[in-house]
Amino acid sequence: MRLQKVTGFIVYGFPLGEADQIISCFTSSGNLIKFVAKGSRKVKSKSAAAVQLFILGEYVIYCGRGLPILRQADIIDSFSPLRRDWAKSGAAFAAMELCRLLIAEEARETQVFKLVMTYMLHLKTEEYDPIVFDSFRLKFAASLGYEMGFSHCAQCGNPLDSGWLHWPAGGAVCSRCQGRNSPPVNKENLILLQALSNQSFSQLQEQYSPAQAVAATKIVDSLINWLTEGKTKAQAFRSLFERER
């Protein structure tokens, strides 16, 4: 038998047959793996709790022909405070969706895993803050190699007082380098984006106004939409879970 033990976050579960699921797990080694959790949709299943969305667990899987089969599952952290809070659970869902859409099977994105862990632990102890959520998403993109610059033109390197957003170029660009249909961005928002990129979650917590949060959301949403090629669903209902705050 080829048994393998992995630690990771459950990022997705897809129904298989009447009682099984195909589970996607973002592991501590930075890879996205899939395995079959047999019987996990049954009410009395021993593995049902351990394969819920954004559970951090330890999983023993059997690797044979086809998809690996789950043999044992132990919960490390259920993040129960997030499950009792609509906004926090929405943010956690969005974080897991980014992992599912942007992490490859053999990616070895260990820095991304550490970032996700840091954000989940922050959500567990602090109030949901849209600014921190957008900081997480910017840093997630940067950890995957899509670090965006907002202090100098991403094309020619000239300092920016204002500019235009052009994600394929690597962030904000000047008037000479702006692409077709590039949206403008003012100095205040450039400074805000630099802070989101560089400051820690605790430094950003509850430090910005609602108007600044709205501006950041619009900009970071456009980045994530570009990265995921419009496949993200979490952004569509973000306004619903933030309305509860």
PDB file of C-alpha atoms in Angstrom:
ATOM      1  CA  MET A   1       0.000   0.000   0.000  1.00  0.00           C
ATOM      2  CA  ARG A   2       1.164   3.525  -0.779  1.00  0.00           C
ATOM      3  CA  LEU A   3       0.024   5.675   2.115  1.00  0.00           C
ATOM      4  CA  GLN A   4       0.763   9.379   2.233  1.00  0.00           C
ATOM      5  CA  LYS A   5       0.133  11.828   5.073  1.00  0.00           C
ATOM      6  CA  VAL A   6      -0.575  15.472   4.223  1.00  0.00           C
ATOM      7  CA  THR A   7      -1.528  18.551   6.204  1.00  0.00           C
ATOM      8  CA  GLY A   8      -3.623  21.226   4.578  1.00  0.00           C
ATOM      9  CA  PHE A   9      -6.747  23.321   4.125  1.00  0.00           C
ATOM     10  CA  ILE A  10      -9.869  21.918   2.499  1.00  0.00           C
ATOM     11  CA  VAL A  11     -10.587  24.312  -0.357  1.00  0.00           C
ATOM     12  CA  TYR A  12     -13.351  22.504  -2.248  1.00  0.00           C
ATOM     13  CA  GLY A  13     -15.612  19.480  -2.164  1.00  0.00           C
ATOM     14  CA  PHE A  14     -17.401  18.089  -5.221  1.00  0.00           C
ATOM     15  CA  PRO A  15     -20.185  15.477  -4.875  1.00  0.00           C
ATOM     16  CA  LEU A  16     -19.361  12.052  -6.288  1.00  0.00           C
ATOM     17  CA  GLY A  17     -22.163   9.520  -6.524  1.00  0.00           C
ATOM     18  CA  GLU A  18     -24.681   9.360  -3.694  1.00  0.00           C
ATOM     19  CA  ALA A  19     -22.373   9.566  -0.675  1.00  0.00           C
ATOM     20  CA  ASP A  20     -18.802  10.401  -1.724  1.00  0.00           C
ATOM     21  CA  GLN A  21     -16.896  13.604  -2.453  1.00  0.00           C
ATOM     22  CA  ILE A  22     -13.859  14.614  -4.453  1.00  0.00           C
ATOM     23  CA  ILE A  23     -11.908  16.844  -2.087  1.00  0.00           C
ATOM     24  CA  SER A  24      -9.379  19.512  -3.069  1.00  0.00           C
ATOM     25  CA  CYS A  25      -6.776  20.218  -0.395  1.00  0.00           C
ATOM     26  CA  PHE A  26      -4.101  22.932  -0.347  1.00  0.00           C
ATOM     27  CA  THR A  27      -1.227  21.286   1.487  1.00  0.00           C
ATOM     28  CA  SER A  28       1.556  22.676   3.653  1.00  0.00           C
ATOM     29  CA  SER A  29       3.992  21.674   0.899  1.00  0.00           C
ATOM     30  CA  GLY A  30       2.293  24.285  -1.298  1.00  0.00           C
ATOM     31  CA  ASN A  31       0.539  21.866  -3.647  1.00  0.00           C
ATOM     32  CA  LEU A  32      -3.102  21.348  -4.517  1.00  0.00           C
ATOM     33  CA  ILE A  33      -4.107  17.693  -4.266  1.00  0.00           C
ATOM     34  CA  LYS A  34      -7.373  15.860  -4.844  1.00  0.00           C
ATOM     35  CA  PHE A  35      -8.642  12.726  -3.144  1.00  0.00           C
ATOM     36  CA  VAL A  36     -11.889  10.813  -2.752  1.00  0.00           C
ATOM     37  CA  ALA A  37     -13.571  10.898   0.657  1.00  0.00           C
ATOM     38  CA  LYS A  38     -15.840   7.854   0.533  1.00  0.00           C
ATOM     39  CA  GLY A  39     -19.104   8.147   2.435  1.00  0.00           C
ATOM     40  CA  SER A  40     -18.301  11.686   3.605  1.00  0.00           C
ATOM     41  CA  ARG A  41     -21.750  12.960   2.618  1.00  0.00           C
ATOM     42  CA  LYS A  42     -23.495  10.513   4.929  1.00  0.00           C
ATOM     43  CA  VAL A  43     -24.905  11.972   8.142  1.00  0.00           C
ATOM     44  CA  LYS A  44     -22.975   9.574  10.387  1.00  0.00           C
ATOM     45  CA  SER A  45     -19.729   9.649   8.412  1.00  0.00           C
ATOM     46  CA  LYS A  46     -16.602   9.826  10.582  1.00  0.00           C
ATOM     47  CA  SER A  47     -14.784  11.908   7.973  1.00  0.00           C
ATOM     48  CA  ALA A  48     -17.579  14.401   7.213  1.00  0.00           C
ATOM     49  CA  ALA A  49     -16.447  17.051   9.700  1.00  0.00           C
ATOM     50  CA  ALA A  50     -12.804  16.840   8.628  1.00  0.00           C
ATOM     51  CA  VAL A  51     -13.497  17.577   4.956  1.00  0.00           C
ATOM     52  CA  GLN A  52     -15.605  20.702   5.401  1.00  0.00           C
ATOM     53  CA  LEU A  53     -14.528  23.889   3.675  1.00  0.00           C
ATOM     54  CA  PHE A  54     -11.529  25.705   5.243  1.00  0.00           C
ATOM     55  CA  ILE A  55     -10.864  22.974   7.803  1.00  0.00           C
ATOM     56  CA  LEU A  56      -7.157  22.608   8.544  1.00  0.00           C
ATOM     57  CA  GLY A  57      -6.507  18.912   8.936  1.00  0.00           C
ATOM     58  CA  GLU A  58      -4.131  16.002   8.695  1.00  0.00           C
ATOM     59  CA  TYR A  59      -5.103  13.446   6.071  1.00  0.00           C
ATOM     60  CA  VAL A  60      -3.828   9.959   5.319  1.00  0.00           C
ATOM     61  CA  ILE A  61      -4.529   8.990   1.715  1.00  0.00           C
ATOM     62  CA  TYR A  62      -3.948   5.809  -0.248  1.00  0.00           C
ATOM     63  CA  CYS A  63      -2.367   6.421  -3.642  1.00  0.00           C
ATOM     64  CA  GLY A  64      -3.190   3.707  -6.151  1.00  0.00           C
ATOM     65  CA  ARG A  65      -4.819   3.813  -9.536  1.00  0.00           C
ATOM     66  CA  GLY A  66      -6.972   6.846 -10.170  1.00  0.00           C
ATOM     67  CA  LEU A  67      -7.576   9.453  -7.494  1.00  0.00           C
ATOM     68  CA  PRO A  68      -6.138   8.811  -4.019  1.00  0.00           C
ATOM     69  CA  ILE A  69      -8.584   7.538  -1.379  1.00  0.00           C
ATOM     70  CA  LEU A  70      -8.918   9.102   2.060  1.00  0.00           C
ATOM     71  CA  ARG A  71      -8.099   6.566   4.785  1.00  0.00           C
ATOM     72  CA  GLN A  72      -7.926   8.748   7.899  1.00  0.00           C
ATOM     73  CA  ALA A  73      -8.705  12.369   8.730  1.00  0.00           C
ATOM     74  CA  ASP A  74      -7.936  14.408  11.841  1.00  0.00           C
ATOM     75  CA  ILE A  75      -8.935  18.026  12.412  1.00  0.00           C
ATOM     76  CA  ILE A  76      -6.124  20.360  13.469  1.00  0.00           C
ATOM     77  CA  ASP A  77      -8.220  23.535  13.504  1.00  0.00           C
ATOM     78  CA  SER A  78     -11.872  23.910  12.533  1.00  0.00           C
ATOM     79  CA  PHE A  79     -11.742  27.730  12.749  1.00  0.00           C
ATOM     80  CA  SER A  80     -15.082  27.631  14.533  1.00  0.00           C
ATOM     81  CA  PRO A  81     -15.166  31.418  15.272  1.00  0.00           C
ATOM     82  CA  LEU A  82     -15.229  32.011  11.517  1.00  0.00           C
ATOM     83  CA  ARG A  83     -18.181  29.664  11.055  1.00  0.00           C
ATOM     84  CA  ARG A  84     -20.254  31.671  13.524  1.00  0.00           C
ATOM     85  CA  ASP A  85     -19.600  34.968  11.717  1.00  0.00           C
ATOM     86  CA  TRP A  86     -21.082  35.623   8.273  1.00  0.00           C
ATOM     87  CA  ALA A  87     -18.392  38.099   7.163  1.00  0.00           C
ATOM     88  CA  LYS A  88     -15.489  35.991   8.432  1.00  0.00           C
ATOM     89  CA  SER A  89     -16.806  32.820   6.817  1.00  0.00           C
ATOM     90  CA  GLY A  90     -17.273  34.713   3.548  1.00  0.00           C
ATOM     91  CA  ALA A  91     -13.674  35.932   3.650  1.00  0.00           C
ATOM     92  CA  ALA A  92     -12.440  32.407   4.441  1.00  0.00           C
ATOM     93  CA  PHE A  93     -14.455  31.026   1.524  1.00  0.00           C
ATOM     94  CA  ALA A  94     -12.891  33.643  -0.769  1.00  0.00           C
ATOM     95  CA  ALA A  95      -9.397  32.701   0.442  1.00  0.00           C
ATOM     96  CA  MET A  96     -10.046  29.015  -0.267  1.00  0.00           C
ATOM     97  CA  GLU A  97     -11.437  29.869  -3.696  1.00  0.00           C
ATOM     98  CA  LEU A  98      -8.225  31.701  -4.593  1.00  0.00           C
ATOM     99  CA  CYS A  99      -6.255  28.595  -3.621  1.00  0.00           C
ATOM    100  CA  ARG A 100      -8.494  26.397  -5.758  1.00  0.00           C
ATOM    101  CA  LEU A 101      -8.311  28.661  -8.806  1.00  0.00           C
ATOM    102  CA  LEU A 102      -4.676  29.759  -8.729  1.00  0.00           C
ATOM    103  CA  ILE A 103      -2.628  26.963  -7.130  1.00  0.00           C
ATOM    104  CA  ALA A 104      -1.354  24.176  -9.385  1.00  0.00           C
ATOM    105  CA  GLU A 105      -1.065  20.520  -8.353  1.00  0.00           C
ATOM    106  CA  GLU A 106       2.741  20.543  -8.130  1.00  0.00           C
ATOM    107  CA  ALA A 107       3.229  24.240  -7.447  1.00  0.00           C
ATOM    108  CA  ARG A 108       5.194  24.033  -4.165  1.00  0.00           C
ATOM    109  CA  GLU A 109       3.810  27.422  -3.150  1.00  0.00           C
ATOM    110  CA  THR A 110       4.841  27.151   0.496  1.00  0.00           C
ATOM    111  CA  GLN A 111       4.903  30.939   0.981  1.00  0.00           C
ATOM    112  CA  VAL A 112       1.295  31.124  -0.178  1.00  0.00           C
ATOM    113  CA  PHE A 113       0.340  28.442   2.350  1.00  0.00           C
ATOM    114  CA  LYS A 114       2.021  30.439   5.134  1.00  0.00           C
ATOM    115  CA  LEU A 115       0.168  33.571   3.998  1.00  0.00           C
ATOM    116  CA  VAL A 116      -3.188  31.770   4.009  1.00  0.00           C
ATOM    117  CA  MET A 117      -2.440  30.379   7.469  1.00  0.00           C
ATOM    118  CA  THR A 118      -1.518  33.854   8.746  1.00  0.00           C
ATOM    119  CA  TYR A 119      -4.727  35.366   7.395  1.00  0.00           C
ATOM    120  CA  MET A 120      -6.933  32.579   8.750  1.00  0.00           C
ATOM    121  CA  LEU A 121      -5.410  32.954  12.219  1.00  0.00           C
ATOM    122  CA  HIS A 122      -5.889  36.729  11.993  1.00  0.00           C
ATOM    123  CA  LEU A 123      -9.564  36.233  11.114  1.00  0.00           C
ATOM    124  CA  LYS A 124      -9.919  33.873  14.052  1.00  0.00           C
ATOM    125  CA  THR A 125      -8.948  36.511  16.614  1.00  0.00           C
ATOM    126  CA  GLU A 126      -9.780  39.866  14.984  1.00  0.00           C
ATOM    127  CA  GLU A 127     -12.893  41.450  13.514  1.00  0.00           C
ATOM    128  CA  TYR A 128     -13.367  41.183   9.772  1.00  0.00           C
ATOM    129  CA  ASP A 129     -11.861  44.240   8.066  1.00  0.00           C
ATOM    130  CA  PRO A 130     -12.257  44.724   4.282  1.00  0.00           C
ATOM    131  CA  ILE A 131      -8.912  46.541   4.111  1.00  0.00           C
ATOM    132  CA  VAL A 132      -7.120  43.542   5.632  1.00  0.00           C
ATOM    133  CA  PHE A 133      -8.974  41.213   3.263  1.00  0.00           C
ATOM    134  CA  ASP A 134      -7.772  43.232   0.264  1.00  0.00           C
ATOM    135  CA  SER A 135      -4.249  43.281   1.677  1.00  0.00           C
ATOM    136  CA  PHE A 136      -4.394  39.486   1.865  1.00  0.00           C
ATOM    137  CA  ARG A 137      -5.498  39.259  -1.766  1.00  0.00           C
ATOM    138  CA  LEU A 138      -2.744  41.616  -2.966  1.00  0.00           C
ATOM    139  CA  LYS A 139      -0.139  39.622  -1.042  1.00  0.00           C
ATOM    140  CA  PHE A 140      -1.590  36.358  -2.359  1.00  0.00           C
ATOM    141  CA  ALA A 141      -1.047  37.587  -5.918  1.00  0.00           C
ATOM    142  CA  ALA A 142       2.469  38.785  -5.051  1.00  0.00           C
ATOM    143  CA  SER A 143       3.366  35.406  -3.524  1.00  0.00           C
ATOM    144  CA  LEU A 144       2.440  33.760  -6.818  1.00  0.00           C
ATOM    145  CA  GLY A 145       4.763  36.064  -8.746  1.00  0.00           C
ATOM    146  CA  TYR A 146       2.256  38.805  -9.561  1.00  0.00           C
ATOM    147  CA  GLU A 147       3.637  41.525  -7.304  1.00  0.00           C
ATOM    148  CA  MET A 148       2.231  44.865  -8.386  1.00  0.00           C
ATOM    149  CA  GLY A 149       4.092  48.165  -8.118  1.00  0.00           C
ATOM    150  CA  PHE A 150       2.353  51.403  -7.162  1.00  0.00           C
ATOM    151  CA  SER A 151       5.157  53.897  -6.424  1.00  0.00           C
ATOM    152  CA  HIS A 152       6.869  53.935  -9.840  1.00  0.00           C
ATOM    153  CA  CYS A 153       5.656  53.285 -13.367  1.00  0.00           C
ATOM    154  CA  ALA A 154       5.736  49.541 -13.982  1.00  0.00           C
ATOM    155  CA  GLN A 155       6.894  50.190 -17.558  1.00  0.00           C
ATOM    156  CA  CYS A 156       9.453  53.005 -17.523  1.00  0.00           C
ATOM    157  CA  GLY A 157      10.217  53.313 -13.799  1.00  0.00           C
ATOM    158  CA  ASN A 158       9.341  56.995 -13.398  1.00  0.00           C
ATOM    159  CA  PRO A 159       7.942  58.054  -9.973  1.00  0.00           C
ATOM    160  CA  LEU A 160       4.158  58.311  -9.829  1.00  0.00           C
ATOM    161  CA  ASP A 161       1.983  61.015  -8.269  1.00  0.00           C
ATOM    162  CA  SER A 162      -1.011  59.510 -10.044  1.00  0.00           C
ATOM    163  CA  GLY A 163      -1.338  56.967 -12.789  1.00  0.00           C
ATOM    164  CA  TRP A 164      -3.305  54.269 -14.554  1.00  0.00           C
ATOM    165  CA  LEU A 165      -3.749  50.635 -13.563  1.00  0.00           C
ATOM    166  CA  HIS A 166      -2.377  48.157 -16.070  1.00  0.00           C
ATOM    167  CA  TRP A 167      -2.116  44.687 -14.525  1.00  0.00           C
ATOM    168  CA  PRO A 168      -0.304  42.974 -17.437  1.00  0.00           C
ATOM    169  CA  ALA A 169       2.462  45.584 -17.074  1.00  0.00           C
ATOM    170  CA  GLY A 170       2.820  44.917 -13.341  1.00  0.00           C
ATOM    171  CA  GLY A 171       0.745  47.563 -11.560  1.00  0.00           C
ATOM    172  CA  ALA A 172       0.389  51.306 -12.083  1.00  0.00           C
ATOM    173  CA  VAL A 173       1.839  53.100 -15.097  1.00  0.00           C
ATOM    174  CA  CYS A 174       2.364  56.720 -16.096  1.00  0.00           C
ATOM    175  CA  SER A 175       0.469  58.663 -18.755  1.00  0.00           C
ATOM    176  CA  ARG A 176       3.055  57.831 -21.422  1.00  0.00           C
ATOM    177  CA  CYS A 177       2.835  54.086 -20.757  1.00  0.00           C
ATOM    178  CA  GLN A 178      -0.881  53.676 -20.091  1.00  0.00           C
ATOM    179  CA  GLY A 179      -2.635  50.942 -22.022  1.00  0.00           C
ATOM    180  CA  ARG A 180      -5.979  51.083 -23.734  1.00  0.00           C
ATOM    181  CA  ASN A 181      -8.894  51.131 -21.256  1.00  0.00           C
ATOM    182  CA  SER A 182      -6.551  51.465 -18.247  1.00  0.00           C
ATOM    183  CA  PRO A 183      -8.523  52.995 -15.323  1.00  0.00           C
ATOM    184  CA  PRO A 184      -6.979  56.038 -13.590  1.00  0.00           C
ATOM    185  CA  VAL A 185      -5.756  55.902  -9.987  1.00  0.00           C
ATOM    186  CA  ASN A 186      -5.043  58.971  -7.829  1.00  0.00           C
ATOM    187  CA  LYS A 187      -2.165  59.622  -5.439  1.00  0.00           C
ATOM    188  CA  GLU A 188      -4.184  58.776  -2.306  1.00  0.00           C
ATOM    189  CA  ASN A 189      -5.109  55.352  -3.648  1.00  0.00           C
ATOM    190  CA  LEU A 190      -1.553  54.657  -4.816  1.00  0.00           C
ATOM    191  CA  ILE A 191      -0.351  55.302  -1.255  1.00  0.00           C
ATOM    192  CA  LEU A 192      -3.151  53.087   0.077  1.00  0.00           C
ATOM    193  CA  LEU A 193      -2.184  50.235  -2.262  1.00  0.00           C
ATOM    194  CA  GLN A 194       1.448  50.511  -1.187  1.00  0.00           C
ATOM    195  CA  ALA A 195       0.349  50.179   2.440  1.00  0.00           C
ATOM    196  CA  LEU A 196      -1.795  47.139   1.661  1.00  0.00           C
ATOM    197  CA  SER A 197       1.163  45.531  -0.093  1.00  0.00           C
ATOM    198  CA  ASN A 198       3.749  46.206   2.606  1.00  0.00           C
ATOM    199  CA  GLN A 199       2.120  46.456   6.030  1.00  0.00           C
ATOM    200  CA  SER A 200       1.098  43.543   8.236  1.00  0.00           C
ATOM    201  CA  PHE A 201      -2.529  42.613   8.837  1.00  0.00           C
ATOM    202  CA  SER A 202      -2.365  43.864  12.430  1.00  0.00           C
ATOM    203  CA  GLN A 203      -0.947  47.226  11.301  1.00  0.00           C
ATOM    204  CA  LEU A 204      -3.811  47.677   8.832  1.00  0.00           C
ATOM    205  CA  GLN A 205      -6.641  46.541  11.118  1.00  0.00           C
ATOM    206  CA  GLU A 206      -9.231  49.329  11.549  1.00  0.00           C
ATOM    207  CA  GLN A 207      -6.872  52.057  10.306  1.00  0.00           C
ATOM    208  CA  TYR A 208      -8.737  53.179   7.187  1.00  0.00           C
ATOM    209  CA  SER A 209     -12.044  54.862   6.426  1.00  0.00           C
ATOM    210  CA  PRO A 210     -15.012  53.185   4.701  1.00  0.00           C
ATOM    211  CA  ALA A 211     -14.372  55.336   1.615  1.00  0.00           C
ATOM    212  CA  GLN A 212     -10.788  54.091   1.404  1.00  0.00           C
ATOM    213  CA  ALA A 213     -12.006  50.514   1.847  1.00  0.00           C
ATOM    214  CA  VAL A 214     -14.427  50.927  -1.061  1.00  0.00           C
ATOM    215  CA  ALA A 215     -11.642  52.287  -3.278  1.00  0.00           C
ATOM    216  CA  ALA A 216      -9.321  49.406  -2.357  1.00  0.00           C
ATOM    217  CA  THR A 217     -12.036  46.832  -2.988  1.00  0.00           C
ATOM    218  CA  LYS A 218     -12.733  48.114  -6.486  1.00  0.00           C
ATOM    219  CA  ILE A 219      -9.049  48.051  -7.435  1.00  0.00           C
ATOM    220  CA  VAL A 220      -8.172  44.672  -5.916  1.00  0.00           C
ATOM    221  CA  ASP A 221     -11.353  43.117  -7.325  1.00  0.00           C
ATOM    222  CA  SER A 222     -10.179  44.085 -10.805  1.00  0.00           C
ATOM    223  CA  LEU A 223      -6.778  42.471 -10.162  1.00  0.00           C
ATOM    224  CA  ILE A 224      -8.318  39.211  -8.936  1.00  0.00           C
ATOM    225  CA  ASN A 225     -10.760  39.186 -11.837  1.00  0.00           C
ATOM    226  CA  TRP A 226      -7.805  39.526 -14.218  1.00  0.00           C
ATOM    227  CA  LEU A 227      -5.783  36.798 -12.484  1.00  0.00           C
ATOM    228  CA  THR A 228      -8.655  34.298 -12.377  1.00  0.00           C
ATOM    229  CA  GLU A 229      -9.925  35.198 -15.855  1.00  0.00           C
ATOM    230  CA  GLY A 230     -13.288  36.072 -14.346  1.00  0.00           C
ATOM    231  CA  LYS A 231     -13.785  32.669 -12.698  1.00  0.00           C
ATOM    232  CA  THR A 232     -14.043  33.882  -9.107  1.00  0.00           C
ATOM    233  CA  LYS A 233     -17.494  33.697  -7.517  1.00  0.00           C
ATOM    234  CA  ALA A 234     -16.675  35.064  -4.062  1.00  0.00           C
ATOM    235  CA  GLN A 235     -16.561  38.671  -5.276  1.00  0.00           C
ATOM    236  CA  ALA A 236     -20.147  38.425  -6.478  1.00  0.00           C
ATOM    237  CA  PHE A 237     -21.520  37.991  -2.952  1.00  0.00           C
ATOM    238  CA  ARG A 238     -18.908  39.995  -1.028  1.00  0.00           C
ATOM    239  CA  SER A 239     -21.328  42.907  -0.715  1.00  0.00           C
ATOM    240  CA  LEU A 240     -23.788  40.559   0.988  1.00  0.00           C
ATOM    241  CA  PHE A 241     -21.504  39.427   3.798  1.00  0.00           C
ATOM    242  CA  GLU A 242     -20.044  42.913   4.288  1.00  0.00           C
ATOM    243  CA  ARG A 243     -23.546  44.353   4.574  1.00  0.00           C
ATOM    244  CA  GLU A 244     -23.898  42.528   7.884  1.00  0.00           C
ATOM    245  CA  ARG A 245     -21.104  44.556   9.520  1.00  0.00           C
TER     246      ARG A 245
END
